[in-house]
PDB file of C-alpha atoms in Angstrom:
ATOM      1  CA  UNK A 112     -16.363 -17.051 -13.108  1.00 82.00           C
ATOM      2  CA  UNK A 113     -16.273 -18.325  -9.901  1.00 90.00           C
ATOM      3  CA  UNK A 114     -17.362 -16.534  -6.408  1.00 95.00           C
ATOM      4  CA  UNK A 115     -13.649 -15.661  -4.766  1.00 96.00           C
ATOM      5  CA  UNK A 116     -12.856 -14.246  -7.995  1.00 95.00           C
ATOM      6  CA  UNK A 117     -15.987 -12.078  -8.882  1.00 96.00           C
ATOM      7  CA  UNK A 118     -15.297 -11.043  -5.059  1.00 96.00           C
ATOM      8  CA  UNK A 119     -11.416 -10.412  -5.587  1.00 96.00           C
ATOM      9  CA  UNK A 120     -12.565  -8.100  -8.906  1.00 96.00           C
ATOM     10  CA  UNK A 121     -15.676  -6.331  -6.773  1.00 96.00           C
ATOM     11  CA  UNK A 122     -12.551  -5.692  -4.417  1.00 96.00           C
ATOM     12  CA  UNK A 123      -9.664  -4.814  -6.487  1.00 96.00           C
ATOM     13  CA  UNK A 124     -12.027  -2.527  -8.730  1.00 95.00           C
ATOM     14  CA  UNK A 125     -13.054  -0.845  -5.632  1.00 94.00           C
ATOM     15  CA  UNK A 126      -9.528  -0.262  -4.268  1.00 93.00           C
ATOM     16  CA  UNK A 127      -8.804   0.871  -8.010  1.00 93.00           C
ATOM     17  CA  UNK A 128     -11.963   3.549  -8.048  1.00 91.00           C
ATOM     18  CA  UNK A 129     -10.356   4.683  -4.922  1.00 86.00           C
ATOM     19  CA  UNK A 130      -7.063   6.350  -6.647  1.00 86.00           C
ATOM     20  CA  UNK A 131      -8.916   7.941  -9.577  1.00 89.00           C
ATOM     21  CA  UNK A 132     -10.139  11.329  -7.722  1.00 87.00           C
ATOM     22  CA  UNK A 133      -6.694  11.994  -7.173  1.00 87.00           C
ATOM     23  CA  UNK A 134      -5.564  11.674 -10.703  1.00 91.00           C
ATOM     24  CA  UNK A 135      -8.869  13.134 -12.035  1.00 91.00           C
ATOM     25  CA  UNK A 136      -8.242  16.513 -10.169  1.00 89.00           C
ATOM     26  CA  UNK A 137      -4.749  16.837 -11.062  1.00 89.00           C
ATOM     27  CA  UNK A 138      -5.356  16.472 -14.220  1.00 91.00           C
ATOM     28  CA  UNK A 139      -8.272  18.851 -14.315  1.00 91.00           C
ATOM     29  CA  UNK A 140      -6.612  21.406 -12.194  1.00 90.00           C
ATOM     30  CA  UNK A 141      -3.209  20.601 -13.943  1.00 90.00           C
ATOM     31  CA  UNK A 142      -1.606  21.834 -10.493  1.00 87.00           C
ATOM     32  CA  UNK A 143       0.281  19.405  -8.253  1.00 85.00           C
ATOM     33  CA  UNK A 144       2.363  21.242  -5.606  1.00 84.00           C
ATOM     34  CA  UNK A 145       0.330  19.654  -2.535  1.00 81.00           C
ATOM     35  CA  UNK A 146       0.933  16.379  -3.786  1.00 83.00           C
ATOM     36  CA  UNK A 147       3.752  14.287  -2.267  1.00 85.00           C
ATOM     37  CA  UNK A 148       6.019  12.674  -4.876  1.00 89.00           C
ATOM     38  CA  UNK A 149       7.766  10.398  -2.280  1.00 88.00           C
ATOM     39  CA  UNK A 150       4.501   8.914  -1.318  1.00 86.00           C
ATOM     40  CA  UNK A 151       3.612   7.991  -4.982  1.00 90.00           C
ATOM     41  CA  UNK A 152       7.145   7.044  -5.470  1.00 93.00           C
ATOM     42  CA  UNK A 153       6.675   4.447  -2.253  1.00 92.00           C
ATOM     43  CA  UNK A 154       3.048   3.558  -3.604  1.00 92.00           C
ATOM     44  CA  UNK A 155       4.334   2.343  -7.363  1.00 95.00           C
ATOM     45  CA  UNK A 156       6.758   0.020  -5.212  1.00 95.00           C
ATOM     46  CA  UNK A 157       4.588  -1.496  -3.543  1.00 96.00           C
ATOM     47  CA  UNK A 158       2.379  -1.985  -6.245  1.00 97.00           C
ATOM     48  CA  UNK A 159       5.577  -3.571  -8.065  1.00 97.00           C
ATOM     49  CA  UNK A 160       5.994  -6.164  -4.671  1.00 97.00           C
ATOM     50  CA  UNK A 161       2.239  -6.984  -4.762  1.00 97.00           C
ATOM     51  CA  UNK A 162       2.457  -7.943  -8.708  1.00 98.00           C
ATOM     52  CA  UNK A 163       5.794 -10.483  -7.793  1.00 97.00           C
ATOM     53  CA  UNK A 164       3.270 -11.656  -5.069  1.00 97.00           C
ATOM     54  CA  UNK A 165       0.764 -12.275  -7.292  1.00 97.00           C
ATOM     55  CA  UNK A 166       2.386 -13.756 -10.136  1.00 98.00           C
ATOM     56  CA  UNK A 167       3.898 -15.968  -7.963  1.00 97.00           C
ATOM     57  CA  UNK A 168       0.940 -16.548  -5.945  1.00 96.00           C
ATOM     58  CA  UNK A 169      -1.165 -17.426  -9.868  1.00 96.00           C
ATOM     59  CA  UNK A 170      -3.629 -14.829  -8.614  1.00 97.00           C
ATOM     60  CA  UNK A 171      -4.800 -13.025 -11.103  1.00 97.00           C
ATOM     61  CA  UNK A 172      -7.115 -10.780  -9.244  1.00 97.00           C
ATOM     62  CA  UNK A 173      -3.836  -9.138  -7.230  1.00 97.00           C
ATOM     63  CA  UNK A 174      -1.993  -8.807 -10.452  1.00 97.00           C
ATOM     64  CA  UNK A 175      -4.530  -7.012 -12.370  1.00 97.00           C
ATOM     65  CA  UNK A 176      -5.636  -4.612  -9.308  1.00 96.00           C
ATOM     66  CA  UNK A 177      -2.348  -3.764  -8.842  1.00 97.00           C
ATOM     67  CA  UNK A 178      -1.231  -3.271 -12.209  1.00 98.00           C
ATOM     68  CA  UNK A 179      -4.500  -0.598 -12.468  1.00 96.00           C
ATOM     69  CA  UNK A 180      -3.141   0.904  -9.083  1.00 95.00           C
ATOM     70  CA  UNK A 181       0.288   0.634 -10.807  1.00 97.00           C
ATOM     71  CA  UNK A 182      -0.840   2.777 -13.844  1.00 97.00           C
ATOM     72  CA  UNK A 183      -2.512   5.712 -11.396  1.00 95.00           C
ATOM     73  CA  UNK A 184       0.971   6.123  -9.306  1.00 94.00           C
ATOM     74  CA  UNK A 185       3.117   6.237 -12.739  1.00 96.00           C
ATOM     75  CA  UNK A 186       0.597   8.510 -14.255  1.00 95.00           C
ATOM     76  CA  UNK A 187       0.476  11.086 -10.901  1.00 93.00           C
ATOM     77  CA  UNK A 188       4.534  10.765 -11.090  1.00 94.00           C
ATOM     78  CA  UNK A 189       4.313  11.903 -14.435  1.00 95.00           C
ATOM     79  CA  UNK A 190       1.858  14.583 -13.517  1.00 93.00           C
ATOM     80  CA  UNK A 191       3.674  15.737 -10.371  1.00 91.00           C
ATOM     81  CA  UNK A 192       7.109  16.130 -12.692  1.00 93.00           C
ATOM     82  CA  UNK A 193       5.021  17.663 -14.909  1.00 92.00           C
ATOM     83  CA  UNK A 194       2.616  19.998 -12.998  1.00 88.00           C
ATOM     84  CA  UNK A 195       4.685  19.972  -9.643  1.00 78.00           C
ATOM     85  CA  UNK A 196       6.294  23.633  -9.386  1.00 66.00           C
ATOM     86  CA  UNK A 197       3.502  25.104 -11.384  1.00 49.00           C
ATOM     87  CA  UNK A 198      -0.252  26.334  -9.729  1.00 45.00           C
ATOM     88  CA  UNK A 199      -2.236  26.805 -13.324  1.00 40.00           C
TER      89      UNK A 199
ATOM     90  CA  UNK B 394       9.072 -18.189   5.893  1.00 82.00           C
ATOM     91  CA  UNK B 395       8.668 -19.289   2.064  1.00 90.00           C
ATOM     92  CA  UNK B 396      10.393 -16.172  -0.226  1.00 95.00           C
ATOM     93  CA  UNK B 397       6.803 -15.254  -1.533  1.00 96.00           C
ATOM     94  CA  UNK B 398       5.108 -14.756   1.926  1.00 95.00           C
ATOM     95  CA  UNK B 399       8.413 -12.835   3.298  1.00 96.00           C
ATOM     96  CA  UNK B 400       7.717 -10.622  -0.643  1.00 96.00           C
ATOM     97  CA  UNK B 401       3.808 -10.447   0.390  1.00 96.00           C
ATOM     98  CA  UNK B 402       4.284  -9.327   4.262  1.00 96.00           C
ATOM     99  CA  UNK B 403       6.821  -6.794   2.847  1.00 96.00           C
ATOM    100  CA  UNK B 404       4.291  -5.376   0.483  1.00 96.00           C
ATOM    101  CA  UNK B 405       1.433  -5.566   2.787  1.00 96.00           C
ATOM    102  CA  UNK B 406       3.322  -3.865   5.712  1.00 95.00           C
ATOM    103  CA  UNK B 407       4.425  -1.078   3.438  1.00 94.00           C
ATOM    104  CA  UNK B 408       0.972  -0.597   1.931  1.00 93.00           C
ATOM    105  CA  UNK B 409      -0.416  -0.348   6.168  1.00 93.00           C
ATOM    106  CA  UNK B 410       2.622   2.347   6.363  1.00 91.00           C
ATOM    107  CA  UNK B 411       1.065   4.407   3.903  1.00 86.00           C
ATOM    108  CA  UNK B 412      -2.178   4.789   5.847  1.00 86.00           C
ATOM    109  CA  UNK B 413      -0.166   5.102   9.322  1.00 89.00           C
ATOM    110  CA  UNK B 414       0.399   8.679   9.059  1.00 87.00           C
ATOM    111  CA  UNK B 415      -3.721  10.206   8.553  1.00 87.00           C
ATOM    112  CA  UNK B 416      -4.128   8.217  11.881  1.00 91.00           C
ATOM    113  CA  UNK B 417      -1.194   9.987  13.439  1.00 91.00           C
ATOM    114  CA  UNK B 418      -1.815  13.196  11.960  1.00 89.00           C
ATOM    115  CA  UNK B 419      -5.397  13.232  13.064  1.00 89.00           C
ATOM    116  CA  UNK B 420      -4.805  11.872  16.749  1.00 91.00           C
ATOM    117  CA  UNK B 421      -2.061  14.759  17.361  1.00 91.00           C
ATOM    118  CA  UNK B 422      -3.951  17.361  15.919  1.00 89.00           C
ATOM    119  CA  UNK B 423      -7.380  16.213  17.400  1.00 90.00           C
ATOM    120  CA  UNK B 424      -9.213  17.502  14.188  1.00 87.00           C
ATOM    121  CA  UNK B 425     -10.779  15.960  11.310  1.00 85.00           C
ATOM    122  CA  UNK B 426     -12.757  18.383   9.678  1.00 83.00           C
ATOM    123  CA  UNK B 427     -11.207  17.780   6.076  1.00 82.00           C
ATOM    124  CA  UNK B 428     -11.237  14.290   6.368  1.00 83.00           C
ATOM    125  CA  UNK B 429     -13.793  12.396   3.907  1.00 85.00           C
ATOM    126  CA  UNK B 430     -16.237  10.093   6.398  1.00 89.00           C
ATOM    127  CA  UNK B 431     -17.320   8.600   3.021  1.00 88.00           C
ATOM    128  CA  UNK B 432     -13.555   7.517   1.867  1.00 86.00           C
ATOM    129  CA  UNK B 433     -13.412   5.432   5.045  1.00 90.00           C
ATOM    130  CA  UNK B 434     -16.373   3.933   4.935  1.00 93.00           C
ATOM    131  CA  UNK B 435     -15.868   2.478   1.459  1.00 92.00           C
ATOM    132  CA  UNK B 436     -12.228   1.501   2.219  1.00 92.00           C
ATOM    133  CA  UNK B 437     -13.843  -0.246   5.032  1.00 95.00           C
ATOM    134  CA  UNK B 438     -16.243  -2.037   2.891  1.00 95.00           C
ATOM    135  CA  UNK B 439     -13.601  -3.042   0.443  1.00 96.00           C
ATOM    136  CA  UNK B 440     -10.844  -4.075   3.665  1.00 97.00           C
ATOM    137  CA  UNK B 441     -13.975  -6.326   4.476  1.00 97.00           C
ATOM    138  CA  UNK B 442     -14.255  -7.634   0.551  1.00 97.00           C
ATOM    139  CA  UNK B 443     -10.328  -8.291   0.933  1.00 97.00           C
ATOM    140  CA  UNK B 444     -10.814 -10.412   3.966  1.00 98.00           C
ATOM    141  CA  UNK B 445     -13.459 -12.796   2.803  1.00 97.00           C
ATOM    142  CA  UNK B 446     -11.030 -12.772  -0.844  1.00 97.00           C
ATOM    143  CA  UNK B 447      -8.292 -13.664   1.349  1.00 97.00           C
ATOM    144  CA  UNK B 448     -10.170 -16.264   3.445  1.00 98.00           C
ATOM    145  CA  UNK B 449     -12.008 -17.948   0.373  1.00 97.00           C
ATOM    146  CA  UNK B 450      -7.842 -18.369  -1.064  1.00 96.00           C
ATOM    147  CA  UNK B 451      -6.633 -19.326   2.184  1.00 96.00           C
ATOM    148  CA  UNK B 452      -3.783 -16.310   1.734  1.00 97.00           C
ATOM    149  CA  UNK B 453      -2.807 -15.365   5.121  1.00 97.00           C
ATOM    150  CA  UNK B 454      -0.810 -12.719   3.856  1.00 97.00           C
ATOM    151  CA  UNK B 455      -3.520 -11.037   2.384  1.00 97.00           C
ATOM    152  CA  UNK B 456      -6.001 -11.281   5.368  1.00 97.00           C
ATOM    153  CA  UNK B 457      -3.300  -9.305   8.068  1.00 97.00           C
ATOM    154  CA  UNK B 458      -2.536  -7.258   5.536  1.00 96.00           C
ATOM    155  CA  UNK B 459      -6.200  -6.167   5.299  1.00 97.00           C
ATOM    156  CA  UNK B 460      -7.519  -6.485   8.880  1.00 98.00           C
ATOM    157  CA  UNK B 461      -4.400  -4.144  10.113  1.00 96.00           C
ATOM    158  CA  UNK B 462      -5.810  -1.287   7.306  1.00 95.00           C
ATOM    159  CA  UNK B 463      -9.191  -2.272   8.115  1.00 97.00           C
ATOM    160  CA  UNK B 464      -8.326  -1.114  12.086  1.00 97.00           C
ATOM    161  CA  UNK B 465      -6.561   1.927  10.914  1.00 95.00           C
ATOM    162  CA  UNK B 466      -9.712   2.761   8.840  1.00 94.00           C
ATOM    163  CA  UNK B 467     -12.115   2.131  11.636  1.00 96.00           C
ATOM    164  CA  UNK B 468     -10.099   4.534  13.835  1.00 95.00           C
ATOM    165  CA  UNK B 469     -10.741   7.253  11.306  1.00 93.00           C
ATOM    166  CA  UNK B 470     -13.642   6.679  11.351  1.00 94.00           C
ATOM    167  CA  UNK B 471     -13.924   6.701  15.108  1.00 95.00           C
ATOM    168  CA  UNK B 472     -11.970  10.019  14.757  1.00 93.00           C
ATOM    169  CA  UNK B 473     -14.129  11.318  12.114  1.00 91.00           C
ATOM    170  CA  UNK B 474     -17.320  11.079  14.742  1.00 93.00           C
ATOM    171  CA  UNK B 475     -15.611  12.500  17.913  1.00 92.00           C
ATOM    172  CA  UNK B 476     -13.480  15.238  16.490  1.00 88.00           C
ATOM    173  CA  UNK B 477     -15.179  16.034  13.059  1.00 79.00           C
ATOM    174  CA  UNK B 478     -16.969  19.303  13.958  1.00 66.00           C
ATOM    175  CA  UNK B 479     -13.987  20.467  16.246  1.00 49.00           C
ATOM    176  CA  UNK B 480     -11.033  21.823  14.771  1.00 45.00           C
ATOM    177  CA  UNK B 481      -9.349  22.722  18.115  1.00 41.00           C
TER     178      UNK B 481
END
C-alpha cells in the first residue's frame, strides 16, 4: 500500500471513529428524542454525493469512508424512527 | 466546471454546513461548557490528514473542503479556551 492511501485510510477511519459515540449511546440508552432526524437525513446525502465523487474520482479511500459514515447515518435513522418518541 | 468537481463542491459545501451551526450557536450564546475540547482537536488532526490526502491526489475539491472545516474547528477551539468555564 502506498503512502496517500495508508494516509487517506488513517483519515477516513478517523472521521469514521468520530460517528460511533453517537450510535453507541443511542443504542445503549435506546432513547433518541434529542437527536435531530433532519440532520442525519442531510448527513446520509451527503455521504451518497461523496460516494458519486469518489467512484467517479477511482478513489477508493472516499468511497469506503463514506460508505462506513453511510452505514452510521442509516443505522441512527433507523434508531431515531425507532427510539425517537420514546425516553427508555 | 467538470460535472464531478461541481458533485464534489456540492458535497463538500454541504458537509461545512453541517458544522456551521456549533460555531453559530456557540458565538451567540458565548458559552461552551458542554462542548468536547477533545472532539475538536481530533477533527483537527484528521482536517489536517485530509489536507495532505488531498494534496498527495492533487484533489482540489477535497483540500477546500477540508481547510474551510478545519477553520470552523479551530474556532471552536478558540471558543472552547475563552468561553469554556463561563456559561454567561
Amino acid at each position: 500500500m502506498e503512502f496517500v492511501d495508508a494516509l487517506g485510510y488513517t483519515a477516513g477511519l478517523l472521521t469514521t471513529l468520530t460517528f460511533l459515540p453517537q450510535v453507541i449511546k443511542t443504542v445503549k440508552e435506546k432513547s433518541a428524542k434529542d437527536v435531530a432526524l433532519n440532520m442525519f437525513l442531510i448527513a446520509a446525502a451527503n455521504q451518497i454525493l461523496w460516494i458519486i465523487y469518489g467512484v467517479l474520482k477511482n478513489d477508493l479511500v472516499i468511497i469506503l469512508t463514506n460508505v462506513l459514515i453511510l452505514g452510521l447515518s442509516l443505522t441512527m435513522i433507523f434508531l431515531k424512527l425507532k427510539f425517537g418518541r420514546s425516553s427508555v
